[in-house]
Coordinates of C-alpha atoms in Angstrom, one line a residue:
Chain A
M1 CA -28.5 45.1 2.2
I2 CA -29.5 44.1 -1.3
S3 CA -26.9 41.9 -3.0
S4 CA -27.0 40.7 -6.5
L5 CA -27.7 37.2 -5.2
D6 CA -31.2 38.2 -4.0
T7 CA -32.9 36.9 -7.1
I8 CA -31.6 33.4 -6.8
H9 CA -33.9 30.4 -6.9
P10 CA -33.3 26.6 -7.0
Q11 CA -33.4 24.9 -10.3
F12 CA -34.3 21.3 -11.0
I13 CA -33.0 18.9 -13.6
H14 CA -34.2 15.5 -14.4
F15 CA -31.7 12.9 -15.6
A16 CA -33.5 10.1 -17.5
E17 CA -30.2 8.2 -18.1
P18 CA -29.8 5.4 -15.5
I19 CA -26.9 5.6 -13.2
A20 CA -24.9 2.6 -11.9
L21 CA -24.0 3.3 -8.3
S22 CA -20.9 2.0 -6.5
S23 CA -23.2 -0.3 -4.4
G24 CA -24.1 -2.2 -7.6
T25 CA -27.6 -0.8 -7.7
V26 CA -28.8 1.0 -10.9
L27 CA -31.0 4.0 -10.3
P28 CA -33.2 4.3 -13.4
G29 CA -33.5 8.1 -13.2
Y30 CA -33.1 10.9 -10.7
E31 CA -33.4 14.6 -10.1
L32 CA -30.8 17.1 -8.9
V33 CA -31.6 20.5 -7.5
Y34 CA -29.0 23.2 -7.9
E35 CA -28.4 27.0 -7.7
T36 CA -26.1 29.2 -9.6
Y37 CA -24.6 32.6 -8.8
G38 CA -22.8 35.0 -11.1
K39 CA -22.4 34.6 -14.9
L40 CA -20.8 31.9 -16.9
N41 CA -18.3 33.6 -19.2
Q42 CA -18.1 33.1 -23.0
D43 CA -15.5 30.3 -23.0
R44 CA -17.2 28.7 -20.0
S45 CA -13.9 28.7 -18.0
N46 CA -15.0 30.5 -14.8
A47 CA -17.2 27.8 -13.2
V48 CA -16.8 27.0 -9.5
L49 CA -18.5 23.9 -8.1
I50 CA -19.3 24.0 -4.4
C51 CA -19.7 20.5 -2.9
H52 CA -21.7 20.4 0.3
A53 CA -20.9 18.7 3.6
L54 CA -23.0 16.2 5.6
S55 CA -26.1 18.3 6.2
G56 CA -25.6 20.9 3.5
N57 CA -27.5 21.5 0.3
H58 CA -27.6 23.5 -2.9
H59 CA -28.4 26.9 -1.2
V60 CA -24.8 28.1 -0.8
A61 CA -25.2 31.9 -0.8
G62 CA -27.7 34.7 -0.8
T63 CA -31.2 34.8 0.4
Y64 CA -34.6 34.0 -1.0
N65 CA -36.4 37.3 -1.6
G66 CA -34.1 39.1 0.8
D67 CA -35.3 37.1 3.8
P68 CA -32.3 36.9 6.2
K69 CA -33.6 33.6 7.6
T70 CA -32.9 32.0 4.3
V71 CA -29.3 32.9 4.0
G72 CA -27.1 30.3 2.3
W73 CA -24.8 28.1 4.3
W74 CA -21.6 29.5 2.9
D75 CA -22.7 33.1 2.3
N76 CA -19.7 34.6 4.1
M77 CA -17.4 32.8 1.5
V78 CA -19.4 33.1 -1.7
G79 CA -20.9 36.3 -3.2
P80 CA -20.1 39.6 -4.8
G81 CA -16.7 40.8 -3.5
K82 CA -16.3 37.8 -1.2
P83 CA -13.4 35.3 -1.4
I84 CA -15.3 33.3 -4.0
D85 CA -16.3 36.4 -5.9
T86 CA -19.5 36.0 -8.0
N87 CA -18.6 39.1 -9.9
H88 CA -16.0 37.0 -11.6
F89 CA -16.9 33.4 -11.1
F90 CA -20.0 31.3 -12.0
V91 CA -20.7 29.4 -8.8
I92 CA -22.8 26.3 -8.7
G93 CA -24.3 24.8 -5.5
V94 CA -25.8 21.3 -5.9
N95 CA -27.8 19.1 -3.5
N96 CA -26.4 15.6 -3.6
L97 CA -28.2 12.5 -4.7
G98 CA -29.8 11.0 -1.6
G99 CA -30.4 14.4 -0.1
C100 CA -33.6 15.8 1.3
H101 CA -33.8 19.3 -0.3
G102 CA -35.0 18.5 -3.7
S103 CA -32.6 16.0 -5.2
T104 CA -33.8 12.5 -5.4
G105 CA -33.4 10.8 -2.1
P106 CA -35.1 8.5 0.4
S107 CA -38.0 10.8 1.0
S108 CA -38.7 11.1 -2.8
I109 CA -41.4 9.0 -4.4
N110 CA -40.2 5.9 -6.1
P111 CA -41.9 6.0 -9.5
Q112 CA -42.1 2.3 -9.6
T113 CA -44.0 1.9 -6.3
Q114 CA -45.5 5.4 -5.9
Q115 CA -44.3 5.2 -2.3
P116 CA -41.3 7.0 -0.8
Y117 CA -38.1 5.2 -1.3
G118 CA -37.4 5.0 2.4
A119 CA -35.1 2.2 3.3
T120 CA -35.0 1.0 -0.3
F121 CA -33.1 4.0 -1.4
P122 CA -29.6 2.8 -2.5
F123 CA -26.5 3.7 -0.6
V124 CA -24.5 6.3 -2.4
T125 CA -20.8 7.2 -2.3
V126 CA -18.6 10.2 -2.8
E127 CA -17.7 8.7 -6.2
D128 CA -21.4 8.4 -7.2
W129 CA -21.9 12.1 -6.3
V130 CA -19.0 13.2 -8.4
K131 CA -20.4 11.2 -11.3
T132 CA -23.8 13.0 -11.0
Q133 CA -22.1 16.3 -10.6
A134 CA -20.2 15.7 -13.8
R135 CA -23.5 15.0 -15.6
L136 CA -24.8 18.3 -14.2
A137 CA -21.7 20.0 -15.7
D138 CA -22.5 18.3 -19.0
H139 CA -26.0 19.7 -18.9
L140 CA -24.6 23.2 -18.1
G141 CA -22.1 23.0 -20.9
I142 CA -19.1 23.1 -18.6
D143 CA -16.2 20.9 -19.8
C144 CA -13.8 22.0 -17.2
F145 CA -14.3 23.7 -13.8
A146 CA -12.0 26.5 -12.8
V147 CA -12.5 25.2 -9.2
V148 CA -14.2 22.3 -7.4
M149 CA -14.2 23.0 -3.7
G150 CA -15.8 22.0 -0.4
G151 CA -15.3 21.5 3.3
S152 CA -15.4 18.3 5.3
L153 CA -17.4 15.8 3.2
G154 CA -17.4 18.5 0.5
G155 CA -13.6 18.4 0.5
M156 CA -13.7 14.7 0.0
Q157 CA -15.8 15.3 -3.2
A158 CA -13.3 18.0 -4.3
L159 CA -10.6 15.4 -3.9
Q160 CA -12.5 12.6 -5.6
W161 CA -13.1 14.9 -8.6
T162 CA -9.3 15.0 -9.2
I163 CA -9.3 11.2 -9.3
S164 CA -12.5 10.6 -11.3
F165 CA -12.3 13.4 -13.8
P166 CA -8.7 14.8 -13.7
E167 CA -9.1 16.7 -17.0
R168 CA -12.3 18.4 -15.9
L169 CA -11.0 20.7 -13.2
K170 CA -8.1 23.2 -12.9
H171 CA -8.1 23.6 -9.1
S172 CA -9.3 21.6 -6.2
L173 CA -9.8 23.3 -2.8
V174 CA -10.0 20.7 -0.1
I175 CA -10.9 22.3 3.3
A176 CA -11.1 20.7 6.7
S177 CA -11.2 17.3 5.2
A178 CA -9.5 13.9 5.3
P179 CA -8.4 11.2 2.9
K180 CA -10.6 8.7 4.8
L181 CA -12.3 8.6 8.2
S182 CA -10.6 7.2 11.3
A183 CA -12.1 4.5 13.4
Q184 CA -13.1 7.1 15.9
N185 CA -14.9 9.1 13.2
I186 CA -16.8 6.0 12.0
G187 CA -17.6 5.3 15.7
F188 CA -19.2 8.7 16.1
N189 CA -21.2 8.2 12.9
E190 CA -22.4 4.7 14.1
V191 CA -23.6 6.2 17.4
A192 CA -25.6 8.8 15.5
R193 CA -27.0 6.1 13.2
Q194 CA -28.0 3.9 16.1
A195 CA -29.8 6.9 17.7
I196 CA -31.9 7.1 14.5
T197 CA -32.5 3.5 13.7
T198 CA -33.5 2.6 17.3
D199 CA -36.0 5.4 17.5
P200 CA -39.5 3.6 17.8
H201 CA -40.7 6.0 15.0
F202 CA -38.1 4.8 12.5
Y203 CA -40.0 1.8 11.3
G204 CA -37.0 0.4 9.5
G205 CA -36.7 3.6 7.4
N206 CA -40.3 3.5 6.2
F207 CA -41.6 6.0 8.7
Y208 CA -43.2 8.1 5.9
Q209 CA -46.0 5.6 5.5
H210 CA -46.7 5.8 9.3
Q211 CA -47.0 9.6 9.2
V212 CA -44.4 9.9 12.0
L213 CA -40.8 11.0 12.1
P214 CA -37.9 9.5 14.1
H215 CA -37.5 13.0 15.6
R216 CA -35.9 11.9 18.8
G217 CA -33.2 9.8 17.1
L218 CA -32.3 12.4 14.6
R219 CA -32.2 15.0 17.3
L220 CA -29.8 12.9 19.3
A221 CA -27.6 12.2 16.3
R222 CA -27.3 16.0 15.7
M223 CA -26.6 16.7 19.3
L224 CA -23.7 14.3 19.2
G225 CA -22.5 15.7 15.9
H226 CA -22.6 19.2 17.2
I227 CA -20.3 18.3 20.1
T228 CA -17.8 16.8 17.7
Y229 CA -17.9 19.8 15.3
L230 CA -17.0 22.3 18.0
S231 CA -13.8 22.3 20.1
D232 CA -13.8 22.0 23.9
D233 CA -12.4 25.6 24.1
A234 CA -15.1 27.0 21.7
M235 CA -17.9 25.4 23.8
M236 CA -16.4 26.6 27.1
E237 CA -16.0 30.1 25.6
K238 CA -19.5 30.2 24.3
F239 CA -21.4 28.5 27.0
G240 CA -19.1 27.9 29.9
R241 CA -20.8 26.1 32.8
D242 CA -23.5 28.7 32.9
F243 CA -26.9 27.7 34.3
I244 CA -30.0 29.0 32.7
T245 CA -31.8 28.3 35.9
R246 CA -29.3 30.2 38.1
T247 CA -28.9 27.3 40.6
P248 CA -29.0 23.6 40.3
Q249 CA -32.5 22.2 40.2
F250 CA -31.5 18.6 40.8
S251 CA -33.6 17.6 37.8
L252 CA -33.1 16.3 34.3
D253 CA -34.6 19.4 32.8
V254 CA -32.5 21.8 30.9
E255 CA -30.2 23.5 33.4
F256 CA -27.0 24.4 31.6
E257 CA -26.7 26.7 28.6
I258 CA -24.9 24.0 26.6
E259 CA -27.8 21.6 27.2
S260 CA -30.2 24.2 26.0
Y261 CA -28.1 24.9 22.9
L262 CA -27.8 21.3 22.0
R263 CA -31.4 20.5 22.4
Y264 CA -32.4 23.6 20.4
Q265 CA -30.0 22.7 17.6
G266 CA -31.1 19.1 17.7
D267 CA -34.8 20.0 17.4
K268 CA -34.2 22.5 14.7
F269 CA -32.3 20.0 12.7
A270 CA -34.8 17.2 13.2
D271 CA -37.5 19.5 12.0
Y272 CA -36.0 19.9 8.5
F273 CA -33.7 17.0 7.8
D274 CA -34.6 13.6 6.7
A275 CA -33.4 10.7 8.9
N276 CA -32.7 8.3 6.0
T277 CA -30.6 11.0 4.3
Y278 CA -28.6 11.4 7.5
L279 CA -27.9 7.7 7.5
I280 CA -26.9 7.6 3.8
M281 CA -24.7 10.6 4.1
T282 CA -22.8 9.4 7.2
K283 CA -22.3 6.0 5.4
A284 CA -20.9 7.9 2.4
L285 CA -18.4 9.5 4.8
D286 CA -17.5 6.2 6.2
Y287 CA -17.0 4.5 2.9
F288 CA -14.8 7.2 1.4
D289 CA -11.3 5.8 1.0
P290 CA -9.7 6.4 -2.4
A291 CA -6.5 4.7 -1.4
Q292 CA -8.3 1.4 -0.7
K293 CA -7.9 0.3 -4.3
T294 CA -4.2 1.2 -4.4
D295 CA -3.0 -0.9 -1.5
N296 CA -3.6 2.0 1.0
R297 CA -1.1 4.2 -1.0
L298 CA -2.8 7.6 -1.1
D299 CA -0.1 8.9 -3.4
Q300 CA -0.9 6.2 -5.9
A301 CA -4.6 6.9 -5.7
L302 CA -3.9 10.5 -6.5
S303 CA -1.3 9.8 -9.2
S304 CA -3.7 10.6 -12.0
A305 CA -4.6 14.0 -10.6
R306 CA -3.7 16.9 -12.9
C307 CA -4.9 20.0 -11.2
H308 CA -3.6 22.6 -8.7
F309 CA -4.6 22.1 -5.1
L310 CA -5.2 24.3 -2.1
V311 CA -5.5 22.3 1.2
I312 CA -6.7 24.1 4.3
S313 CA -7.0 22.7 7.9
F314 CA -7.8 24.3 11.2
T315 CA -5.8 24.0 14.4
S316 CA -8.8 23.2 16.7
D317 CA -10.4 20.7 14.4
W318 CA -10.2 17.4 16.2
R319 CA -12.7 15.6 14.1
F320 CA -10.6 16.1 10.9
S321 CA -7.4 17.3 12.5
P322 CA -4.6 19.1 10.5
G323 CA -2.7 15.8 10.4
R324 CA -5.4 14.4 8.1
S325 CA -5.0 17.2 5.7
E326 CA -1.2 16.8 5.8
E327 CA -1.6 13.2 4.7
I328 CA -3.3 14.6 1.5
V329 CA -0.6 17.2 1.1
E330 CA 2.2 14.7 1.4
A331 CA 0.6 12.4 -1.1
L332 CA 0.2 15.3 -3.6
M333 CA 3.9 16.3 -3.0
K334 CA 5.0 12.7 -3.7
N335 CA 3.3 13.1 -7.1
Q336 CA 5.0 16.4 -7.6
L337 CA 1.6 18.1 -8.0
P338 CA 1.2 21.8 -7.4
V339 CA -0.2 22.2 -3.9
S340 CA -0.4 24.9 -1.3
Y341 CA -1.3 24.1 2.3
A342 CA -2.4 26.4 5.1
Q343 CA -3.1 25.5 8.7
I344 CA -5.3 28.2 10.1
E345 CA -5.3 29.1 13.8
S346 CA -8.9 28.8 15.0
T347 CA -10.9 28.0 18.1
Q348 CA -14.1 26.9 16.4
G349 CA -13.2 23.2 15.9
H350 CA -14.4 21.4 12.7
D351 CA -17.0 24.1 12.1
S352 CA -14.2 26.6 11.5
F353 CA -14.5 26.1 7.8
L354 CA -17.9 27.7 7.9
M355 CA -16.8 30.7 9.9
E356 CA -15.3 34.0 8.9
N357 CA -11.7 34.0 9.8
K358 CA -9.2 36.7 8.6
H359 CA -6.3 34.4 7.6
Y360 CA -8.6 31.7 6.2
F361 CA -10.4 34.1 3.9
S362 CA -7.1 35.9 3.0
V363 CA -5.6 32.6 1.8
V364 CA -8.7 31.7 -0.3
R365 CA -8.8 35.3 -1.7
A366 CA -5.1 35.2 -2.6
Y367 CA -5.5 31.8 -4.2
M368 CA -8.6 32.8 -6.1
A369 CA -6.9 35.9 -7.5
N370 CA -4.4 33.5 -9.2
V371 CA -7.2 31.3 -10.4
L372 CA -8.8 34.4 -11.9
K373 CA -5.6 35.3 -13.7
D374 CA -5.5 31.8 -15.3
T375 CA -9.2 32.0 -16.2
L376 CA -9.1 35.3 -18.1
Chain B
M1 CA 15.6 44.7 -8.7
I2 CA 16.4 41.1 -7.9
R3 CA 18.4 40.7 -4.6
F4 CA 22.0 39.8 -5.3
D5 CA 22.0 36.7 -3.1
H6 CA 18.9 35.5 -5.0
Q7 CA 20.8 36.0 -8.2
V8 CA 23.7 33.9 -6.9
I9 CA 21.3 31.1 -5.9
G10 CA 19.8 31.3 -9.4
Q11 CA 23.2 30.6 -10.8
W12 CA 23.6 27.5 -8.6
I13 CA 20.4 25.8 -9.6
K14 CA 19.7 23.8 -12.8
P15 CA 16.9 25.3 -15.0
K16 CA 13.6 23.3 -14.8
S17 CA 14.8 21.5 -11.7
R18 CA 12.8 20.7 -8.6
I19 CA 13.3 23.0 -5.7
L20 CA 12.2 23.0 -2.0
D21 CA 12.7 26.5 -0.4
L22 CA 12.7 26.1 3.4
G23 CA 11.6 29.2 5.2
C24 CA 10.5 30.7 1.9
G25 CA 8.9 33.9 3.5
D26 CA 6.7 35.7 1.0
G27 CA 8.0 33.5 -1.8
Q28 CA 10.1 36.2 -3.6
L29 CA 13.0 33.8 -4.3
M30 CA 10.8 31.0 -5.6
K31 CA 8.8 33.4 -7.7
Y32 CA 12.1 34.6 -9.3
L33 CA 13.4 31.1 -9.8
Q34 CA 10.1 30.0 -11.3
Y35 CA 10.1 33.0 -13.7
K36 CA 13.8 33.0 -14.7
Y37 CA 14.7 29.3 -14.5
H38 CA 11.3 27.6 -14.8
V39 CA 11.9 25.5 -11.7
S40 CA 9.0 23.8 -9.9
G41 CA 8.5 22.8 -6.3
Y42 CA 7.4 24.2 -3.1
G43 CA 8.2 26.8 -0.5
V44 CA 7.8 25.9 3.2
E45 CA 6.9 28.6 5.7
I46 CA 5.5 28.6 9.2
E47 CA 4.0 32.1 9.4
I48 CA 0.4 32.4 7.9
E49 CA 0.7 36.0 6.7
R50 CA 3.9 35.0 4.7
V51 CA 2.1 31.9 3.5
T52 CA -0.7 34.0 2.1
K53 CA 1.8 36.4 0.4
A54 CA 3.6 33.4 -1.1
I55 CA 0.3 32.1 -2.5
A56 CA -0.4 35.6 -3.9
N57 CA 3.1 35.5 -5.5
G58 CA 2.0 32.3 -7.3
V59 CA 4.3 30.0 -5.3
N60 CA 3.1 26.6 -4.0
V61 CA 3.7 26.9 -0.3
I62 CA 3.3 24.4 2.5
Q63 CA 2.7 25.7 6.0
R64 CA 4.9 23.8 8.3
D65 CA 7.2 24.2 11.3
L66 CA 10.7 23.3 10.1
E67 CA 11.6 22.3 13.7
S68 CA 9.6 19.1 13.1
G69 CA 11.9 18.4 10.1
L70 CA 10.8 17.2 6.7
A71 CA 9.0 14.0 7.6
G72 CA 6.7 12.7 5.0
I73 CA 8.8 14.1 2.2
A74 CA 10.4 11.4 0.1
E75 CA 14.2 10.8 0.0
Q76 CA 16.0 12.6 -2.8
S77 CA 12.7 14.0 -4.2
F78 CA 14.2 17.4 -4.9
D79 CA 17.2 18.5 -6.9
T80 CA 18.0 21.4 -4.6
V81 CA 16.8 22.3 -1.1
I82 CA 17.3 25.9 -0.2
L83 CA 17.7 27.2 3.3
S84 CA 18.1 30.9 2.8
Q85 CA 18.8 32.9 5.9
T86 CA 16.8 30.5 8.1
L87 CA 19.5 28.2 9.5
Q88 CA 20.4 30.7 12.2
A89 CA 16.8 30.8 13.5
M90 CA 16.5 27.1 13.9
R91 CA 16.8 25.1 17.1
Q92 CA 17.7 21.8 15.6
T93 CA 20.4 22.9 13.2
E94 CA 22.1 19.5 12.7
F95 CA 18.8 17.6 12.3
L96 CA 17.6 20.1 9.7
L97 CA 20.8 20.1 7.7
S98 CA 20.9 16.3 7.6
D99 CA 17.2 16.1 6.7
M100 CA 17.5 18.6 3.9
L101 CA 20.2 16.5 2.3
R102 CA 18.0 13.5 2.7
V103 CA 15.1 14.9 0.6
G104 CA 17.4 16.9 -1.8
R105 CA 20.5 16.0 -3.8
E106 CA 22.0 19.3 -3.2
G107 CA 21.5 22.0 -0.6
I108 CA 22.0 25.8 -0.7
V109 CA 22.5 27.3 2.8
T110 CA 22.9 31.0 3.4
F111 CA 23.3 32.8 6.7
P112 CA 24.6 36.1 8.1
N113 CA 28.3 35.7 8.9
F114 CA 28.9 36.5 12.6
G115 CA 32.6 36.8 11.8
Y116 CA 32.0 39.9 9.6
W117 CA 34.3 42.6 10.9
K118 CA 31.4 45.0 11.7
N119 CA 29.9 42.3 14.0
R120 CA 33.2 41.6 15.6
W121 CA 33.8 45.4 16.1
Q122 CA 30.4 45.8 17.8
V123 CA 31.1 42.9 20.1
M124 CA 34.5 44.4 20.9
K125 CA 32.7 47.7 21.8
G126 CA 30.7 45.6 24.2
I127 CA 27.3 45.5 22.4
M128 CA 25.5 42.9 20.4
P129 CA 26.0 43.4 16.7
K130 CA 23.4 44.8 14.3
S131 CA 23.9 45.1 10.6
E132 CA 22.0 44.9 7.3
D133 CA 22.0 41.1 7.6
L134 CA 21.4 41.1 11.3
P135 CA 18.8 43.8 11.6
Y136 CA 17.4 42.8 15.0
E137 CA 17.9 44.0 18.6
W138 CA 19.3 41.4 21.0
H139 CA 16.0 41.0 22.8
N140 CA 13.8 40.5 19.7
T141 CA 16.0 38.6 17.4
P142 CA 14.7 35.2 16.1
N143 CA 18.4 34.3 15.5
I144 CA 19.5 31.8 18.1
H145 CA 22.4 29.9 16.4
L146 CA 24.7 32.5 14.8
C147 CA 27.9 31.2 13.4
T148 CA 30.9 32.2 11.3
L149 CA 32.1 30.7 8.0
Q150 CA 34.6 28.7 9.9
D151 CA 32.0 27.4 12.3
F152 CA 29.7 26.3 9.5
E153 CA 32.5 24.5 7.6
D154 CA 33.5 22.7 10.8
L155 CA 29.9 21.5 11.3
C156 CA 29.7 20.3 7.6
R157 CA 32.8 18.2 8.2
H158 CA 31.3 16.8 11.3
L159 CA 28.0 15.9 9.5
N160 CA 29.8 14.5 6.4
I161 CA 28.6 17.3 4.3
K162 CA 30.7 18.4 1.3
V163 CA 31.0 22.1 0.4
I164 CA 30.7 22.3 -3.4
E165 CA 30.9 26.0 -3.7
R166 CA 31.1 29.0 -1.4
H167 CA 30.1 32.6 -2.2
V168 CA 30.5 35.4 0.3
I169 CA 28.9 38.8 -0.2
S170 CA 28.8 42.1 1.4
H171 CA 26.8 45.2 0.3
G172 CA 25.5 43.3 -2.7
K173 CA 29.0 42.5 -4.0
T174 CA 31.1 39.4 -4.0
V175 CA 33.9 39.2 -1.4
H176 CA 37.1 37.4 -2.5
F177 CA 39.6 38.5 0.1
A178 CA 39.4 37.4 3.7
P179 CA 35.8 36.3 3.5
N180 CA 35.3 35.4 7.1
L181 CA 36.2 38.9 8.1
L182 CA 34.8 41.0 5.2
G183 CA 31.7 39.0 4.2
S184 CA 28.4 39.8 5.8
L185 CA 26.4 37.0 4.1
A186 CA 27.7 33.5 3.6
M187 CA 26.3 31.3 0.8
Y188 CA 27.1 27.6 0.5
R189 CA 26.3 25.0 -2.1
V190 CA 26.5 21.6 -0.3
T191 CA 25.9 17.9 -0.8
K192 CA 26.1 14.8 1.3
L193 CA 29.5 13.0 1.2
I194 CA 28.9 9.4 0.2

């Protein structure tokens, strides 16, 4: 099938203006890579910013030269005739600062040393990302987004937008997200990070110079992540207790389907993702807590928000459970802000936000139809 | 054509006030109140397909099971809380009535009147009643707590709830005479007795 997205390609932009990061570090300059889909209308009012989650990037939808292996990570949601309809909206996908798919990150060359940043790359936060995304919007001539949206860590960015730049977005779609991580969430992230940093090939983050990769650590981190992104039911349904070897071998080799799946996913991930980026992104997740500055009152943190909200959670998501989304909804209601909330029945766990689901997509479609009416 | 009971509710609310519509269904009532009286607020609905329709109707809707009450919603944060033809399907009737008057200054409660003569007649004939306001069969009805005008007013007294106004209708018209017998739908405007 040929879609109008088949001609997409990543675009690079260099920002020469230094950026002061939340950590106190100033990055003298940086690059962002992004993709756009659809057309910006004349009054520049139909732009939709898609914020990516932990391991995401700018390649949201479509394929490169029609190759199905290169399909974007949210292609079921974004495209012509899809819930985020690129026949009407100008959609932007951006790779976050600190990423490993083109935007300046730990694997990029530090112009001052001519070496990869490695462990010297500064920590970045959700607030920092939102700041860089606003600069990208300036560059594209977009004063106000019709929608800023994302799932999981992307949802946190969509929420932070309403705090950092309340006048620059009309709608915020916060999907499968949370106002801050729980201790359990941070615990999982810490185990993942330990897997990476204790890999003998990690070299304190400077593995690039040693021509090795902390492959094993990254693989373990991803295997753990995968377990937490799925639900117990979804895993049982997909893999059960099926043996790939028919009978127990009494060995430590791959015997169960689930073992095979996790190892495969772990390997695949470790082949294309940067270990330092994984560390930085999980830390950004851990640090996110907009209510910290307002005495842990989320409603006060969100009191400057001006846009409309759609919050969506999934019943089987135990990593960011529906209760976490409801905290956001209640804080928005306290501020009398316009918000709709849907709790979607699903079996896919946290990953549900990436899956096609009739009710989920109907809700987004219905919401976007109203956004379109406002935009025209 | 706006439903008559929705028009009555419209006359009971203050323009530009803040409304919470519990069990809002597809959001028709909120849509009407937003359009005609410029109210703001939210609908609350449990069923996802109705939530989606309410969103399509331009209503802010929160998906939630009312049986768990209105926890997390601040006291007196709405001018009016509406419970339109939902009370009779609730398990925790007393809890919900009290909670709605915790978060709202006034409440509007409407329900099918079980005392309506057609209902009484059908019970007399030995069958469970069915009518325009009670359209279900006995085995598939979501209604578990049916009551009459008198029953509801007794409960209000028991819960320290004051009835400000009552409007009883039948076939889209106001019933003035013998409402507990001739009215098929009961509508109450209530507040908490201090």
